[in-house]
mmCIF file with all atom_site columns, C-alpha atoms and ligand atoms in Angstrom:
data_model
loop_
_atom_site.group_PDB
_atom_site.id
_atom_site.type_symbol
_atom_site.label_atom_id
_atom_site.label_alt_id
_atom_site.label_comp_id
_atom_site.label_asym_id
_atom_site.label_entity_id
_atom_site.label_seq_id
_atom_site.pdbx_PDB_ins_code
_atom_site.Cartn_x
_atom_site.Cartn_y
_atom_site.Cartn_z
_atom_site.occupancy
_atom_site.B_iso_or_equiv
_atom_site.pdbx_formal_charge
_atom_site.auth_seq_id
_atom_site.auth_comp_id
_atom_site.auth_asym_id
_atom_site.auth_atom_id
_atom_site.pdbx_PDB_model_num
ATOM   1   C CA  . MET A 1 1   ? 11.209 40.869 -0.599  1.00 88.00 ? 19  MET A CA  1
ATOM   2   C CA  . GLU A 1 2   ? 10.000 37.567 -2.006  1.00 97.00 ? 20  GLU A CA  1
ATOM   3   C CA  . ASP A 1 3   ? 11.031 34.507 0.009   1.00 98.00 ? 21  ASP A CA  1
ATOM   4   C CA  . SER A 1 4   ? 13.909 32.568 -1.531  1.00 98.00 ? 22  SER A CA  1
ATOM   5   C CA  . ILE A 1 5   ? 13.621 28.815 -1.939  1.00 98.00 ? 23  ILE A CA  1
ATOM   6   C CA  . PHE A 1 6   ? 15.947 28.511 1.067   1.00 98.00 ? 24  PHE A CA  1
ATOM   7   C CA  . THR A 1 7   ? 13.757 30.788 3.211   1.00 98.00 ? 25  THR A CA  1
ATOM   8   C CA  . LYS A 1 8   ? 10.896 28.453 2.309   1.00 98.00 ? 26  LYS A CA  1
ATOM   9   C CA  . ILE A 1 9   ? 13.011 25.582 3.687   1.00 98.00 ? 27  ILE A CA  1
ATOM   10  C CA  . ILE A 1 10  ? 13.641 27.597 6.884   1.00 98.00 ? 28  ILE A CA  1
ATOM   11  C CA  . LYS A 1 11  ? 9.869  28.112 7.176   1.00 98.00 ? 29  LYS A CA  1
ATOM   12  C CA  . ARG A 1 12  ? 9.254  24.381 6.502   1.00 98.00 ? 30  ARG A CA  1
ATOM   13  C CA  . GLU A 1 13  ? 7.141  25.327 3.487   1.00 98.00 ? 31  GLU A CA  1
ATOM   14  C CA  . ILE A 1 14  ? 9.197  22.980 1.311   1.00 98.00 ? 32  ILE A CA  1
ATOM   15  C CA  . PRO A 1 15  ? 10.928 19.815 2.502   1.00 98.00 ? 33  PRO A CA  1
ATOM   16  C CA  . ALA A 1 16  ? 14.644 19.337 3.030   1.00 98.00 ? 34  ALA A CA  1
ATOM   17  C CA  . GLU A 1 17  ? 16.931 16.981 4.927   1.00 98.00 ? 35  GLU A CA  1
ATOM   18  C CA  . ILE A 1 18  ? 17.802 19.414 7.708   1.00 98.00 ? 36  ILE A CA  1
ATOM   19  C CA  . ILE A 1 19  ? 20.833 18.344 9.694   1.00 98.00 ? 37  ILE A CA  1
ATOM   20  C CA  . TYR A 1 20  ? 21.436 21.342 11.976  1.00 98.00 ? 38  TYR A CA  1
ATOM   21  C CA  . GLU A 1 21  ? 19.649 24.501 13.059  1.00 98.00 ? 39  GLU A CA  1
ATOM   22  C CA  . ASP A 1 22  ? 20.309 27.334 15.474  1.00 98.00 ? 40  ASP A CA  1
ATOM   23  C CA  . ASP A 1 23  ? 18.935 30.846 15.906  1.00 98.00 ? 41  ASP A CA  1
ATOM   24  C CA  . ASP A 1 24  ? 20.859 32.267 12.959  1.00 98.00 ? 42  ASP A CA  1
ATOM   25  C CA  . THR A 1 25  ? 21.645 29.416 10.579  1.00 98.00 ? 43  THR A CA  1
ATOM   26  C CA  . LEU A 1 26  ? 20.364 26.240 8.978   1.00 98.00 ? 44  LEU A CA  1
ATOM   27  C CA  . ALA A 1 27  ? 22.220 23.320 7.375   1.00 98.00 ? 45  ALA A CA  1
ATOM   28  C CA  . PHE A 1 28  ? 20.609 20.797 5.044   1.00 98.00 ? 46  PHE A CA  1
ATOM   29  C CA  . LEU A 1 29  ? 21.550 18.346 2.315   1.00 98.00 ? 47  LEU A CA  1
ATOM   30  C CA  . ASP A 1 30  ? 21.891 19.681 -1.227  1.00 98.00 ? 48  ASP A CA  1
ATOM   31  C CA  . ILE A 1 31  ? 19.126 18.198 -3.379  1.00 98.00 ? 49  ILE A CA  1
ATOM   32  C CA  . ALA A 1 32  ? 21.585 17.474 -6.223  1.00 97.00 ? 50  ALA A CA  1
ATOM   33  C CA  . PRO A 1 33  ? 24.783 16.429 -4.453  1.00 97.00 ? 51  PRO A CA  1
ATOM   34  C CA  . VAL A 1 34  ? 28.249 16.567 -5.970  1.00 95.00 ? 52  VAL A CA  1
ATOM   35  C CA  . SER A 1 35  ? 29.016 13.719 -3.565  1.00 96.00 ? 53  SER A CA  1
ATOM   36  C CA  . PRO A 1 36  ? 26.987 11.985 -0.824  1.00 96.00 ? 54  PRO A CA  1
ATOM   37  C CA  . GLY A 1 37  ? 26.602 14.269 2.186   1.00 98.00 ? 55  GLY A CA  1
ATOM   38  C CA  . HIS A 1 38  ? 26.956 17.501 0.165   1.00 98.00 ? 56  HIS A CA  1
ATOM   39  C CA  . THR A 1 39  ? 25.546 20.048 2.609   1.00 98.00 ? 57  THR A CA  1
ATOM   40  C CA  . LEU A 1 40  ? 24.492 23.681 2.348   1.00 98.00 ? 58  LEU A CA  1
ATOM   41  C CA  . VAL A 1 41  ? 24.843 26.117 5.253   1.00 98.00 ? 59  VAL A CA  1
ATOM   42  C CA  . ILE A 1 42  ? 22.712 29.248 5.066   1.00 98.00 ? 60  ILE A CA  1
ATOM   43  C CA  . PRO A 1 43  ? 21.955 32.244 7.246   1.00 98.00 ? 61  PRO A CA  1
ATOM   44  C CA  . LYS A 1 44  ? 18.323 32.570 8.285   1.00 98.00 ? 62  LYS A CA  1
ATOM   45  C CA  . LYS A 1 45  ? 18.583 36.231 7.338   1.00 98.00 ? 63  LYS A CA  1
ATOM   46  C CA  . GLN A 1 46  ? 17.885 36.352 3.608   1.00 98.00 ? 64  GLN A CA  1
ATOM   47  C CA  . VAL A 1 47  ? 20.953 37.995 2.117   1.00 98.00 ? 65  VAL A CA  1
ATOM   48  C CA  . GLU A 1 48  ? 21.923 37.488 -1.537  1.00 98.00 ? 66  GLU A CA  1
ATOM   49  C CA  . ASN A 1 49  ? 25.626 36.821 -1.361  1.00 97.00 ? 67  ASN A CA  1
ATOM   50  C CA  . ILE A 1 50  ? 28.879 38.049 0.180   1.00 98.00 ? 68  ILE A CA  1
ATOM   51  C CA  . PHE A 1 51  ? 28.319 41.560 -1.181  1.00 98.00 ? 69  PHE A CA  1
ATOM   52  C CA  . ASP A 1 52  ? 25.328 42.268 1.064   1.00 97.00 ? 70  ASP A CA  1
ATOM   53  C CA  . THR A 1 53  ? 26.179 40.038 4.034   1.00 97.00 ? 71  THR A CA  1
ATOM   54  C CA  . ASP A 1 54  ? 27.039 41.731 7.326   1.00 98.00 ? 72  ASP A CA  1
ATOM   55  C CA  . ASP A 1 55  ? 29.905 40.495 9.498   1.00 98.00 ? 73  ASP A CA  1
ATOM   56  C CA  . ALA A 1 56  ? 27.698 38.969 12.222  1.00 98.00 ? 74  ALA A CA  1
ATOM   57  C CA  . THR A 1 57  ? 25.690 36.945 9.699   1.00 98.00 ? 75  THR A CA  1
ATOM   58  C CA  . LEU A 1 58  ? 28.823 35.664 7.985   1.00 98.00 ? 76  LEU A CA  1
ATOM   59  C CA  . ALA A 1 59  ? 30.392 34.802 11.338  1.00 98.00 ? 77  ALA A CA  1
ATOM   60  C CA  . ALA A 1 60  ? 27.298 32.814 12.318  1.00 98.00 ? 78  ALA A CA  1
ATOM   61  C CA  . VAL A 1 61  ? 27.451 30.875 9.036   1.00 98.00 ? 79  VAL A CA  1
ATOM   62  C CA  . MET A 1 62  ? 31.149 30.114 9.512   1.00 98.00 ? 80  MET A CA  1
ATOM   63  C CA  . ARG A 1 63  ? 30.559 28.964 13.107  1.00 98.00 ? 81  ARG A CA  1
ATOM   64  C CA  . THR A 1 64  ? 28.005 26.481 11.824  1.00 98.00 ? 82  THR A CA  1
ATOM   65  C CA  . VAL A 1 65  ? 30.337 25.338 9.034   1.00 98.00 ? 83  VAL A CA  1
ATOM   66  C CA  . ARG A 1 66  ? 33.051 24.708 11.617  1.00 98.00 ? 84  ARG A CA  1
ATOM   67  C CA  . LYS A 1 67  ? 30.634 22.869 13.896  1.00 98.00 ? 85  LYS A CA  1
ATOM   68  C CA  . ILE A 1 68  ? 29.191 20.488 11.312  1.00 98.00 ? 86  ILE A CA  1
ATOM   69  C CA  . ALA A 1 69  ? 32.220 19.923 9.027   1.00 98.00 ? 87  ALA A CA  1
ATOM   70  C CA  . PRO A 1 70  ? 33.665 16.958 10.984  1.00 98.00 ? 88  PRO A CA  1
ATOM   71  C CA  . ALA A 1 71  ? 30.222 15.329 11.274  1.00 98.00 ? 89  ALA A CA  1
ATOM   72  C CA  . VAL A 1 72  ? 29.560 15.657 7.531   1.00 98.00 ? 90  VAL A CA  1
ATOM   73  C CA  . ARG A 1 73  ? 33.013 14.285 6.669   1.00 98.00 ? 91  ARG A CA  1
ATOM   74  C CA  . ASP A 1 74  ? 32.862 11.389 9.103   1.00 98.00 ? 92  ASP A CA  1
ATOM   75  C CA  . ALA A 1 75  ? 29.229 10.408 8.466   1.00 98.00 ? 93  ALA A CA  1
ATOM   76  C CA  . VAL A 1 76  ? 30.003 9.551  4.827   1.00 98.00 ? 94  VAL A CA  1
ATOM   77  C CA  . GLY A 1 77  ? 33.522 8.268  5.489   1.00 98.00 ? 95  GLY A CA  1
ATOM   78  C CA  . ALA A 1 78  ? 35.096 11.055 3.450   1.00 98.00 ? 96  ALA A CA  1
ATOM   79  C CA  . ASP A 1 79  ? 38.800 11.888 3.570   1.00 97.00 ? 97  ASP A CA  1
ATOM   80  C CA  . ALA A 1 80  ? 38.427 15.658 3.159   1.00 97.00 ? 98  ALA A CA  1
ATOM   81  C CA  . LEU A 1 81  ? 35.972 18.447 2.444   1.00 97.00 ? 99  LEU A CA  1
ATOM   82  C CA  . ASN A 1 82  ? 35.739 21.363 0.034   1.00 96.00 ? 100 ASN A CA  1
ATOM   83  C CA  . ILE A 1 83  ? 34.033 24.488 1.345   1.00 97.00 ? 101 ILE A CA  1
ATOM   84  C CA  . HIS A 1 84  ? 32.810 26.305 -1.726  1.00 97.00 ? 102 HIS A CA  1
ATOM   85  C CA  . SER A 1 85  ? 30.612 29.308 -2.402  1.00 98.00 ? 103 SER A CA  1
ATOM   86  C CA  . ASN A 1 86  ? 29.344 31.149 -5.490  1.00 98.00 ? 104 ASN A CA  1
ATOM   87  C CA  . HIS A 1 87  ? 28.690 34.877 -5.306  1.00 98.00 ? 105 HIS A CA  1
ATOM   88  C CA  . GLY A 1 88  ? 26.940 36.287 -8.377  1.00 98.00 ? 106 GLY A CA  1
ATOM   89  C CA  . ALA A 1 89  ? 25.413 34.661 -11.457 1.00 98.00 ? 107 ALA A CA  1
ATOM   90  C CA  . GLU A 1 90  ? 28.678 34.758 -13.422 1.00 98.00 ? 108 GLU A CA  1
ATOM   91  C CA  . ALA A 1 91  ? 30.328 32.817 -10.590 1.00 97.00 ? 109 ALA A CA  1
ATOM   92  C CA  . GLY A 1 92  ? 27.692 30.099 -10.889 1.00 96.00 ? 110 GLY A CA  1
ATOM   93  C CA  . GLN A 1 93  ? 25.260 31.292 -8.212  1.00 98.00 ? 111 GLN A CA  1
ATOM   94  C CA  . ILE A 1 94  ? 21.794 29.975 -8.933  1.00 98.00 ? 112 ILE A CA  1
ATOM   95  C CA  . VAL A 1 95  ? 20.042 30.494 -5.596  1.00 98.00 ? 113 VAL A CA  1
ATOM   96  C CA  . PHE A 1 96  ? 20.337 34.108 -4.459  1.00 98.00 ? 114 PHE A CA  1
ATOM   97  C CA  . HIS A 1 97  ? 20.283 33.385 -0.751  1.00 98.00 ? 115 HIS A CA  1
ATOM   98  C CA  . MET A 1 98  ? 23.863 33.242 0.505   1.00 98.00 ? 116 MET A CA  1
ATOM   99  C CA  . HIS A 1 99  ? 25.122 29.714 1.156   1.00 98.00 ? 117 HIS A CA  1
ATOM   100 C CA  . LEU A 1 100 ? 28.282 27.707 1.594   1.00 98.00 ? 118 LEU A CA  1
ATOM   101 C CA  . HIS A 1 101 ? 28.653 24.241 0.080   1.00 98.00 ? 119 HIS A CA  1
ATOM   102 C CA  . LEU A 1 102 ? 30.351 21.527 2.148   1.00 98.00 ? 120 LEU A CA  1
ATOM   103 C CA  . ILE A 1 103 ? 31.407 18.899 -0.370  1.00 97.00 ? 121 ILE A CA  1
ATOM   104 C CA  . PRO A 1 104 ? 32.826 15.628 0.965   1.00 97.00 ? 122 PRO A CA  1
ATOM   105 C CA  . ARG A 1 105 ? 35.907 14.480 -0.966  1.00 97.00 ? 123 ARG A CA  1
ATOM   106 C CA  . PHE A 1 106 ? 37.309 11.004 -1.283  1.00 96.00 ? 124 PHE A CA  1
ATOM   107 C CA  . LYS A 1 107 ? 40.825 9.884  -2.073  1.00 95.00 ? 125 LYS A CA  1
ATOM   108 C CA  . GLY A 1 108 ? 41.035 9.310  -5.826  1.00 94.00 ? 126 GLY A CA  1
ATOM   109 C CA  . ASP A 1 109 ? 37.666 10.951 -6.641  1.00 93.00 ? 127 ASP A CA  1
ATOM   110 C CA  . ASN A 1 110 ? 39.511 13.041 -9.243  1.00 87.00 ? 128 ASN A CA  1
ATOM   111 C CA  . PHE A 1 111 ? 37.036 15.907 -9.306  1.00 87.00 ? 129 PHE A CA  1
ATOM   112 C CA  . PHE A 1 112 ? 38.273 18.502 -11.755 1.00 80.00 ? 130 PHE A CA  1
ATOM   113 C CA  . MET A 1 113 ? 38.910 21.910 -10.240 1.00 79.00 ? 131 MET A CA  1
ATOM   114 C CA  . TRP A 1 114 ? 39.481 25.027 -12.325 1.00 87.00 ? 132 TRP A CA  1
ATOM   115 C CA  . PRO A 1 115 ? 42.802 25.518 -14.131 1.00 90.00 ? 133 PRO A CA  1
ATOM   116 C CA  . HIS A 1 116 ? 45.503 27.898 -12.924 1.00 94.00 ? 134 HIS A CA  1
ATOM   117 C CA  . LYS A 1 117 ? 47.178 30.454 -15.188 1.00 95.00 ? 135 LYS A CA  1
ATOM   118 C CA  . ASP A 1 118 ? 50.281 32.627 -15.102 1.00 97.00 ? 136 ASP A CA  1
ATOM   119 C CA  . TYR A 1 119 ? 50.419 36.419 -14.665 1.00 98.00 ? 137 TYR A CA  1
ATOM   120 C CA  . LYS A 1 120 ? 52.194 38.454 -17.334 1.00 97.00 ? 138 LYS A CA  1
ATOM   121 C CA  . GLU A 1 121 ? 55.215 40.485 -16.239 1.00 97.00 ? 139 GLU A CA  1
ATOM   122 C CA  . GLY A 1 122 ? 54.034 43.222 -13.816 1.00 97.00 ? 140 GLY A CA  1
ATOM   123 C CA  . GLU A 1 123 ? 50.362 42.213 -14.002 1.00 97.00 ? 141 GLU A CA  1
ATOM   124 C CA  . ALA A 1 124 ? 50.156 40.821 -10.448 1.00 97.00 ? 142 ALA A CA  1
ATOM   125 C CA  . SER A 1 125 ? 51.584 44.029 -8.950  1.00 98.00 ? 143 SER A CA  1
ATOM   126 C CA  . GLU A 1 126 ? 49.181 46.145 -11.009 1.00 98.00 ? 144 GLU A CA  1
ATOM   127 C CA  . ILE A 1 127 ? 46.119 44.146 -9.919  1.00 97.00 ? 145 ILE A CA  1
ATOM   128 C CA  . ALA A 1 128 ? 47.244 43.991 -6.272  1.00 97.00 ? 146 ALA A CA  1
ATOM   129 C CA  . GLU A 1 129 ? 47.684 47.790 -6.320  1.00 98.00 ? 147 GLU A CA  1
ATOM   130 C CA  . LYS A 1 130 ? 44.161 48.266 -7.713  1.00 98.00 ? 148 LYS A CA  1
ATOM   131 C CA  . ILE A 1 131 ? 42.702 46.076 -4.968  1.00 97.00 ? 149 ILE A CA  1
ATOM   132 C CA  . ARG A 1 132 ? 44.704 47.896 -2.260  1.00 97.00 ? 150 ARG A CA  1
ATOM   133 C CA  . ALA A 1 133 ? 43.410 51.207 -3.655  1.00 98.00 ? 151 ALA A CA  1
ATOM   134 C CA  . LYS A 1 134 ? 39.804 49.975 -3.427  1.00 97.00 ? 152 LYS A CA  1
ATOM   135 C CA  . LEU A 1 135 ? 40.398 48.975 0.206   1.00 97.00 ? 153 LEU A CA  1
ATOM   136 C CA  . ALA A 1 136 ? 42.002 52.288 1.151   1.00 96.00 ? 154 ALA A CA  1
HETATM 137 P P1  . AMP B 2 .   ? 24.586 27.747 -6.217  1.00 91.63 ? 207 AMP B P1  1
HETATM 138 O O1  . AMP B 2 .   ? 24.981 27.443 -7.653  1.00 91.63 ? 207 AMP B O1  1
HETATM 139 O O2  . AMP B 2 .   ? 25.793 27.926 -5.332  1.00 91.63 ? 207 AMP B O2  1
HETATM 140 O O3  . AMP B 2 .   ? 23.591 28.871 -6.117  1.00 91.63 ? 207 AMP B O3  1
HETATM 141 O O4  . AMP B 2 .   ? 23.934 26.397 -5.716  1.00 91.63 ? 207 AMP B O4  1
HETATM 142 C C1  . AMP B 2 .   ? 22.617 26.265 -5.309  1.00 91.63 ? 207 AMP B C1  1
HETATM 143 C C2  . AMP B 2 .   ? 22.497 24.855 -4.791  1.00 91.63 ? 207 AMP B C2  1
HETATM 144 O O5  . AMP B 2 .   ? 21.232 24.729 -4.184  1.00 91.63 ? 207 AMP B O5  1
HETATM 145 C C3  . AMP B 2 .   ? 22.609 23.764 -5.872  1.00 91.63 ? 207 AMP B C3  1
HETATM 146 O O6  . AMP B 2 .   ? 23.681 22.891 -5.557  1.00 91.63 ? 207 AMP B O6  1
HETATM 147 C C4  . AMP B 2 .   ? 21.247 23.067 -5.802  1.00 91.63 ? 207 AMP B C4  1
HETATM 148 O O7  . AMP B 2 .   ? 21.340 21.669 -6.006  1.00 91.63 ? 207 AMP B O7  1
HETATM 149 C C5  . AMP B 2 .   ? 20.785 23.415 -4.402  1.00 91.63 ? 207 AMP B C5  1
HETATM 150 N N1  . AMP B 2 .   ? 19.330 23.418 -4.217  1.00 91.63 ? 207 AMP B N1  1
HETATM 151 C C6  . AMP B 2 .   ? 18.410 24.074 -4.967  1.00 91.63 ? 207 AMP B C6  1
HETATM 152 N N2  . AMP B 2 .   ? 17.184 23.868 -4.488  1.00 91.63 ? 207 AMP B N2  1
HETATM 153 C C7  . AMP B 2 .   ? 17.323 23.066 -3.401  1.00 91.63 ? 207 AMP B C7  1
HETATM 154 C C8  . AMP B 2 .   ? 16.405 22.484 -2.486  1.00 91.63 ? 207 AMP B C8  1
HETATM 155 N N3  . AMP B 2 .   ? 15.081 22.693 -2.568  1.00 91.63 ? 207 AMP B N3  1
HETATM 156 N N4  . AMP B 2 .   ? 16.906 21.722 -1.486  1.00 91.63 ? 207 AMP B N4  1
HETATM 157 C C9  . AMP B 2 .   ? 18.222 21.498 -1.388  1.00 91.63 ? 207 AMP B C9  1
HETATM 158 N N5  . AMP B 2 .   ? 19.133 22.017 -2.228  1.00 91.63 ? 207 AMP B N5  1
HETATM 159 C C10 . AMP B 2 .   ? 18.693 22.779 -3.227  1.00 91.63 ? 207 AMP B C10 1
#
């Protein structure tokens, strides 16, 4: 497998502002931040996205997110944080090495999030049933 751009950061082959590292994960500043302090948390194991990530790898990533979230928020004086992740090209994933975005949010920053819609009559039950069937 070819090294992803993030694996190259893990290997220190390309530079990044690394803020945290342990045996299984790395956290560094996003090169094109949505807001100051925008941080990416990645597993050192090169998995593409949620669909090929094992439980232990995901748990390690979430432990790191939990550990660094208050530091990221407080270091930039943010009021809150979005934890966001894209899984698949159609969902906006550009780098195919699983990662979570920690995006500091500020009161009144007015970032637009996606719009909500309504289900048609019976549609929610139908979709929920299809998902339950896939899980069975
Ligand atoms: P995604 O759309 O979730 O795949 O986002 C990939 C993110 O990686 C984007 O926010 C990019 O700005 C960020 N990114 C790409 N290359 C680098 C890099 N060399 N160092 C830091 N962040 C990067």
